[in-house]
Tab-separated table of N, CA and C in Angstrom:
chain	number	residue	atom	x	y	z
H	1	LYS	N	-33.357	-4.942	-11.051
H	1	LYS	CA	-33.704	-6.280	-11.476
H	1	LYS	C	-32.546	-7.261	-11.347
H	2	ASN	N	-31.306	-6.764	-11.410
H	2	ASN	CA	-30.168	-7.671	-11.313
H	2	ASN	C	-29.458	-7.567	-9.963
H	3	GLY	N	-30.058	-6.841	-9.023
H	3	GLY	CA	-29.503	-6.766	-7.679
H	3	GLY	C	-28.397	-5.752	-7.495
H	4	ILE	N	-28.084	-4.960	-8.511
H	4	ILE	CA	-27.042	-3.945	-8.384
H	4	ILE	C	-27.689	-2.640	-7.947
H	5	LYS	N	-27.148	-2.035	-6.912
H	5	LYS	CA	-27.666	-0.776	-6.408
H	5	LYS	C	-26.942	0.388	-7.074
H	6	ILE	N	-27.655	1.483	-7.294
H	6	ILE	CA	-27.029	2.692	-7.816
H	6	ILE	C	-25.957	3.125	-6.828
H	7	GLY	N	-24.795	3.469	-7.344
H	7	GLY	CA	-23.680	3.876	-6.503
H	7	GLY	C	-22.751	2.741	-6.120
H	8	SER	N	-23.054	1.539	-6.562
H	8	SER	CA	-22.151	0.419	-6.286
H	8	SER	C	-20.817	0.683	-6.976
H	9	ARG	N	-19.754	0.167	-6.390
H	9	ARG	CA	-18.420	0.447	-6.913
H	9	ARG	C	-17.624	-0.818	-7.159
H	10	LEU	N	-16.750	-0.715	-8.145
H	10	LEU	CA	-15.783	-1.768	-8.447
H	10	LEU	C	-14.475	-1.061	-8.748
H	11	ILE	N	-13.443	-1.402	-8.031
H	11	ILE	CA	-12.111	-0.865	-8.301
H	11	ILE	C	-11.300	-2.020	-8.844
H	12	ILE	N	-10.747	-1.822	-10.040
H	12	ILE	CA	-10.036	-2.910	-10.708
H	12	ILE	C	-8.745	-2.353	-11.307
H	13	ASN	N	-7.692	-3.153	-11.259
H	13	ASN	CA	-6.478	-2.766	-11.965
H	13	ASN	C	-6.416	-3.605	-13.239
H	14	ASP	N	-5.275	-3.665	-13.865
H	14	ASP	CA	-5.193	-4.394	-15.135
H	14	ASP	C	-5.142	-5.912	-14.964
H	15	LYS	N	-5.287	-6.390	-13.731
H	15	LYS	CA	-5.232	-7.830	-13.497
H	15	LYS	C	-6.478	-8.355	-12.785
H	16	VAL	N	-6.763	-7.804	-11.600
H	16	VAL	CA	-7.842	-8.345	-10.769
H	16	VAL	C	-8.595	-7.221	-10.065
H	17	PRO	N	-9.822	-7.500	-9.626
H	17	PRO	CA	-10.538	-6.522	-8.812
H	17	PRO	C	-9.805	-6.263	-7.498
H	18	VAL	N	-9.749	-5.007	-7.100
H	18	VAL	CA	-9.120	-4.618	-5.850
H	18	VAL	C	-10.184	-4.449	-4.769
H	19	PHE	N	-11.339	-3.944	-5.165
H	19	PHE	CA	-12.467	-3.744	-4.255
H	19	PHE	C	-13.744	-3.875	-5.062
H	20	SER	N	-14.768	-4.445	-4.467
H	20	SER	CA	-16.011	-4.594	-5.216
H	20	SER	C	-17.216	-4.698	-4.295
H	21	ASP	N	-18.293	-4.012	-4.679
H	21	ASP	CA	-19.600	-4.177	-4.046
H	21	ASP	C	-20.384	-5.275	-4.772
H	22	PHE	N	-19.838	-5.799	-5.862
H	22	PHE	CA	-20.544	-6.745	-6.723
H	22	PHE	C	-20.193	-8.184	-6.398
H	23	SER	N	-21.045	-9.072	-6.827
H	23	SER	CA	-20.757	-10.503	-6.724
H	23	SER	C	-19.676	-10.859	-7.747
H	24	THR	N	-19.039	-11.988	-7.552
H	24	THR	CA	-18.021	-12.460	-8.489
H	24	THR	C	-18.616	-12.625	-9.883
H	25	GLU	N	-19.835	-13.116	-9.964
H	25	GLU	CA	-20.513	-13.295	-11.253
H	25	GLU	C	-20.703	-11.961	-11.971
H	26	THR	N	-21.109	-10.940	-11.241
H	26	THR	CA	-21.303	-9.615	-11.837
H	26	THR	C	-19.979	-9.047	-12.326
H	27	VAL	N	-18.936	-9.182	-11.506
H	27	VAL	CA	-17.611	-8.680	-11.896
H	27	VAL	C	-17.172	-9.323	-13.199
H	28	GLU	N	-17.355	-10.621	-13.323
H	28	GLU	CA	-16.933	-11.319	-14.548
H	28	GLU	C	-17.710	-10.824	-15.770
H	29	LYS	N	-18.957	-10.428	-15.583
H	29	LYS	CA	-19.763	-9.960	-16.711
H	29	LYS	C	-19.363	-8.566	-17.192
H	30	ILE	N	-18.869	-7.717	-16.286
H	30	ILE	CA	-18.496	-6.359	-16.701
H	30	ILE	C	-16.978	-6.155	-16.824
H	31	LYS	N	-16.223	-7.161	-16.406
H	31	LYS	CA	-14.754	-7.056	-16.427
H	31	LYS	C	-14.183	-6.749	-17.818
H	32	PRO	N	-14.668	-7.342	-18.903
H	32	PRO	CA	-14.096	-7.008	-20.219
H	32	PRO	C	-14.192	-5.517	-20.554
H	33	GLU	N	-15.325	-4.899	-20.220
H	33	GLU	CA	-15.475	-3.460	-20.465
H	33	GLU	C	-14.509	-2.652	-19.600
H	34	CYS	N	-14.325	-3.087	-18.355
H	34	CYS	CA	-13.403	-2.400	-17.453
H	34	CYS	C	-11.970	-2.474	-17.970
H	35	LEU	N	-11.562	-3.649	-18.394
H	35	LEU	CA	-10.198	-3.819	-18.905
H	35	LEU	C	-9.987	-3.037	-20.196
H	36	ALA	N	-11.024	-2.911	-21.005
H	36	ALA	CA	-10.923	-2.108	-22.227
H	36	ALA	C	-10.701	-0.644	-21.870
H	37	ALA	N	-11.420	-0.134	-20.875
H	37	ALA	CA	-11.241	1.259	-20.451
H	37	ALA	C	-9.830	1.488	-19.926
H	38	ILE	N	-9.299	0.501	-19.198
H	38	ILE	CA	-7.929	0.621	-18.689
H	38	ILE	C	-6.935	0.661	-19.841
H	39	SER	N	-7.098	-0.216	-20.816
H	39	SER	CA	-6.143	-0.250	-21.931
H	39	SER	C	-6.235	1.011	-22.795
H	40	GLU	N	-7.433	1.596	-22.893
H	40	GLU	CA	-7.612	2.836	-23.657
H	40	GLU	C	-7.244	4.076	-22.846
H	41	LYS	N	-7.120	3.902	-21.517
H	41	LYS	CA	-6.846	5.012	-20.610
H	41	LYS	C	-7.876	6.121	-20.787
H	42	LYS	N	-9.141	5.696	-20.764
H	42	LYS	CA	-10.220	6.636	-21.053
H	42	LYS	C	-11.486	6.261	-20.286
H	43	SER	N	-12.135	7.246	-19.670
H	43	SER	CA	-13.417	7.017	-19.004
H	43	SER	C	-14.514	6.928	-20.049
H	44	ARG	N	-15.571	6.200	-19.737
H	44	ARG	CA	-16.687	6.063	-20.675
H	44	ARG	C	-17.869	5.384	-19.999
H	45	THR	N	-18.998	5.414	-20.664
H	45	THR	CA	-20.147	4.655	-20.208
H	45	THR	C	-20.193	3.368	-21.013
H	46	ALA	N	-20.817	2.365	-20.450
H	46	ALA	CA	-20.924	1.082	-21.143
H	46	ALA	C	-22.257	0.440	-20.799
H	47	THR	N	-22.745	-0.341	-21.720
H	47	THR	CA	-23.980	-1.090	-21.522
H	47	THR	C	-23.758	-2.496	-22.052
H	48	ASN	N	-24.183	-3.469	-21.289
H	48	ASN	CA	-24.203	-4.839	-21.790
H	48	ASN	C	-25.566	-5.434	-21.468
H	49	GLU	N	-25.742	-6.701	-21.704
H	49	GLU	CA	-27.054	-7.315	-21.465
H	49	GLU	C	-27.401	-7.351	-19.978
H	50	PHE	N	-26.424	-7.039	-19.135
H	50	PHE	CA	-26.592	-7.152	-17.697
H	50	PHE	C	-26.936	-5.825	-17.022
H	51	CYS	N	-26.257	-4.736	-17.441
H	51	CYS	CA	-26.480	-3.449	-16.789
H	51	CYS	C	-25.870	-2.312	-17.612
H	52	GLU	N	-26.138	-1.082	-17.170
H	52	GLU	CA	-25.517	0.113	-17.742
H	52	GLU	C	-24.636	0.702	-16.644
H	53	PHE	N	-23.424	1.095	-17.003
H	53	PHE	CA	-22.506	1.560	-15.975
H	53	PHE	C	-21.535	2.583	-16.528
H	54	PHE	N	-20.916	3.341	-15.622
H	54	PHE	CA	-19.914	4.344	-15.961
H	54	PHE	C	-18.563	3.837	-15.498
H	55	LEU	N	-17.596	3.890	-16.385
H	55	LEU	CA	-16.225	3.478	-16.078
H	55	LEU	C	-15.362	4.729	-16.004
H	56	GLU	N	-14.770	4.946	-14.865
H	56	GLU	CA	-13.892	6.101	-14.716
H	56	GLU	C	-12.450	5.619	-14.656
H	57	TYR	N	-11.674	6.002	-15.652
H	57	TYR	CA	-10.257	5.659	-15.661
H	57	TYR	C	-9.524	6.670	-14.780
H	58	VAL	N	-8.782	6.183	-13.802
H	58	VAL	CA	-8.000	7.039	-12.924
H	58	VAL	C	-6.538	6.681	-13.131
H	59	ALA	N	-5.801	7.598	-13.718
H	59	ALA	CA	-4.387	7.347	-14.010
H	59	ALA	C	-3.569	7.353	-12.720
H	60	PRO	N	-2.552	6.513	-12.660
H	60	PRO	CA	-1.680	6.542	-11.484
H	60	PRO	C	-0.916	7.858	-11.449
H	61	PRO	N	-0.525	8.299	-10.262
H	61	PRO	CA	0.206	9.562	-10.177
H	61	PRO	C	1.565	9.472	-10.864
H	62	VAL	N	2.008	10.602	-11.330
H	62	VAL	CA	3.323	10.715	-11.953
H	62	VAL	C	4.378	10.534	-10.865
H	63	THR	N	5.476	9.902	-11.216
H	63	THR	CA	6.601	9.767	-10.291
H	63	THR	C	7.742	10.646	-10.775
H	64	LEU	N	8.259	11.461	-9.868
H	64	LEU	CA	9.404	12.309	-10.165
H	64	LEU	C	10.572	11.847	-9.313
H	65	ILE	N	11.694	11.578	-9.952
H	65	ILE	CA	12.911	11.239	-9.233
H	65	ILE	C	13.853	12.427	-9.380
H	66	VAL	N	14.194	13.041	-8.262
H	66	VAL	CA	15.077	14.209	-8.247
H	66	VAL	C	16.470	13.710	-7.885
H	67	PHE	N	17.400	13.847	-8.813
H	67	PHE	CA	18.780	13.459	-8.547
H	67	PHE	C	19.531	14.692	-8.086
H	68	GLY	N	19.938	14.669	-6.838
H	68	GLY	CA	20.579	15.816	-6.215
H	68	GLY	C	19.636	16.419	-5.194
H	69	ALA	N	20.156	16.661	-3.994
H	69	ALA	CA	19.314	17.160	-2.914
H	69	ALA	C	19.768	18.529	-2.433
H	70	GLY	N	20.275	19.332	-3.371
H	70	GLY	CA	20.701	20.684	-3.027
H	70	GLY	C	19.510	21.575	-2.731
H	71	PHE	N	19.796	22.839	-2.444
H	71	PHE	CA	18.730	23.782	-2.104
H	71	PHE	C	17.744	23.970	-3.253
H	72	ASP	N	18.212	23.842	-4.480
H	72	ASP	CA	17.320	23.995	-5.631
H	72	ASP	C	16.341	22.829	-5.768
H	73	ALA	N	16.662	21.673	-5.200
H	73	ALA	CA	15.787	20.501	-5.302
H	73	ALA	C	14.594	20.581	-4.349
H	74	MET	N	14.738	21.327	-3.272
H	74	MET	CA	13.675	21.396	-2.268
H	74	MET	C	12.368	21.964	-2.833
H	75	PRO	N	12.379	23.112	-3.512
H	75	PRO	CA	11.108	23.608	-4.066
H	75	PRO	C	10.574	22.738	-5.205
H	76	VAL	N	11.458	22.089	-5.944
H	76	VAL	CA	11.011	21.195	-7.019
H	76	VAL	C	10.239	20.019	-6.422
H	77	ALA	N	10.784	19.415	-5.369
H	77	ALA	CA	10.123	18.293	-4.712
H	77	ALA	C	8.797	18.745	-4.104
H	78	GLU	N	8.771	19.906	-3.495
H	78	GLU	CA	7.543	20.420	-2.880
H	78	GLU	C	6.478	20.707	-3.933
H	79	LEU	N	6.865	21.299	-5.040
H	79	LEU	CA	5.916	21.573	-6.130
H	79	LEU	C	5.329	20.274	-6.667
H	80	ALA	N	6.166	19.267	-6.862
H	80	ALA	CA	5.694	17.977	-7.368
H	80	ALA	C	4.693	17.351	-6.398
H	81	LYS	N	4.957	17.414	-5.096
H	81	LYS	CA	4.005	16.876	-4.107
H	81	LYS	C	2.694	17.649	-4.147
H	82	ASN	N	2.756	18.967	-4.336
H	82	ASN	CA	1.537	19.777	-4.433
H	82	ASN	C	0.708	19.399	-5.652
H	83	LEU	N	1.350	18.867	-6.679
H	83	LEU	CA	0.647	18.394	-7.876
H	83	LEU	C	0.092	16.981	-7.702
H	84	GLY	N	0.390	16.361	-6.568
H	84	GLY	CA	-0.088	15.008	-6.316
H	84	GLY	C	0.834	13.921	-6.840
H	85	TRP	N	2.048	14.293	-7.208
H	85	TRP	CA	2.999	13.322	-7.740
H	85	TRP	C	3.685	12.561	-6.614
H	86	ARG	N	4.230	11.401	-6.960
H	86	ARG	CA	5.129	10.678	-6.065
H	86	ARG	C	6.516	11.275	-6.270
H	87	VAL	N	7.252	11.431	-5.177
H	87	VAL	CA	8.569	12.067	-5.271
H	87	VAL	C	9.612	11.225	-4.558
H	88	ALA	N	10.714	10.985	-5.255
H	88	ALA	CA	11.884	10.347	-4.657
H	88	ALA	C	13.059	11.302	-4.851
H	89	VAL	N	13.845	11.471	-3.816
H	89	VAL	CA	15.034	12.325	-3.875
H	89	VAL	C	16.242	11.432	-3.647
H	90	VAL	N	17.230	11.570	-4.537
H	90	VAL	CA	18.432	10.734	-4.460
H	90	VAL	C	19.662	11.629	-4.438
H	91	ASP	N	20.541	11.396	-3.480
H	91	ASP	CA	21.797	12.138	-3.395
H	91	ASP	C	22.783	11.286	-2.603
H	92	HIS	N	24.063	11.454	-2.883
H	92	HIS	CA	25.071	10.674	-2.166
H	92	HIS	C	25.438	11.308	-0.827
H	93	ARG	N	24.944	12.503	-0.561
H	93	ARG	CA	25.296	13.217	0.672
H	93	ARG	C	24.154	13.079	1.689
H	94	ALA	N	24.409	12.324	2.753
H	94	ALA	CA	23.381	12.111	3.780
H	94	ALA	C	22.978	13.415	4.460
H	95	ALA	N	23.881	14.375	4.501
H	95	ALA	CA	23.556	15.666	5.115
H	95	ALA	C	22.508	16.431	4.293
H	96	PHE	N	22.382	16.099	3.008
H	96	PHE	CA	21.407	16.756	2.140
H	96	PHE	C	20.173	15.883	1.902
H	97	ALA	N	20.385	14.607	1.673
H	97	ALA	CA	19.270	13.688	1.401
H	97	ALA	C	18.750	13.142	2.726
H	98	ASN	N	17.814	13.861	3.328
H	98	ASN	CA	17.254	13.431	4.607
H	98	ASN	C	15.826	13.951	4.756
H	99	ARG	N	15.121	13.397	5.692
H	99	ARG	CA	13.708	13.739	5.934
H	99	ARG	C	13.524	15.170	6.433
H	100	GLU	N	14.494	15.725	7.101
H	100	GLU	CA	14.373	17.097	7.581
H	100	GLU	C	14.274	18.072	6.407
H	101	ARG	N	15.025	17.809	5.357
H	101	ARG	CA	15.009	18.691	4.183
H	101	ARG	C	13.878	18.346	3.214
H	102	PHE	N	13.454	17.091	3.197
H	102	PHE	CA	12.412	16.633	2.261
H	102	PHE	C	11.336	15.852	3.031
H	103	PRO	N	10.595	16.529	3.897
H	103	PRO	CA	9.632	15.815	4.743
H	103	PRO	C	8.463	15.196	3.985
H	104	ARG	N	8.121	15.742	2.838
H	104	ARG	CA	6.962	15.221	2.102
H	104	ARG	C	7.340	14.237	0.997
H	105	ALA	N	8.625	14.048	0.767
H	105	ALA	CA	9.044	13.107	-0.273
H	105	ALA	C	8.607	11.698	0.110
H	106	ASP	N	8.225	10.911	-0.887
H	106	ASP	CA	7.837	9.529	-0.634
H	106	ASP	C	9.046	8.678	-0.270
H	107	ARG	N	10.164	8.998	-0.898
H	107	ARG	CA	11.400	8.273	-0.609
H	107	ARG	C	12.554	9.255	-0.643
H	108	VAL	N	13.469	9.098	0.277
H	108	VAL	CA	14.726	9.848	0.285
H	108	VAL	C	15.821	8.798	0.335
H	109	ILE	N	16.657	8.801	-0.696
H	109	ILE	CA	17.640	7.727	-0.857
H	109	ILE	C	19.042	8.323	-0.855
H	110	VAL	N	19.909	7.766	-0.014
H	110	VAL	CA	21.317	8.139	-0.018
H	110	VAL	C	22.032	7.065	-0.816
H	111	ALA	N	22.562	7.463	-1.984
H	111	ALA	CA	23.254	6.503	-2.850
H	111	ALA	C	24.217	7.250	-3.750
H	112	ARG	N	25.308	6.619	-4.050
H	112	ARG	CA	26.305	7.200	-4.954
H	112	ARG	C	25.799	7.037	-6.395
H	113	PRO	N	26.211	7.918	-7.293
H	113	PRO	CA	25.736	7.858	-8.680
H	113	PRO	C	25.988	6.508	-9.350
H	114	GLU	N	27.105	5.875	-9.069
H	114	GLU	CA	27.402	4.592	-9.716
H	114	GLU	C	26.508	3.459	-9.198
H	115	ASN	N	25.841	3.688	-8.073
H	115	ASN	CA	24.926	2.673	-7.543
H	115	ASN	C	23.528	2.883	-8.052
């Protein structure tokens, strides 16, 4: 009755819609419920005078920063990537902090500790 099809999607962050199958008017009507789910960090169903919908809260991935790129850091970085985490490796030694040793890391940074 309101033109929304089953399976329609809205992806929203804590500020604005990122993707939407809905009209701007529809987004504005359900946005308060969406923002509440984000602030509660909890999935739930919701109903308003406009429609009934399911809100799925998807937490951002954990970020792991590994300081030191020795041999012991390699399995730690790999395990974190297998868990779906973001991984950054930081070391002052370019021979250790490189893509060859950490191919799946999101970032490999060569920097001295004081920097």
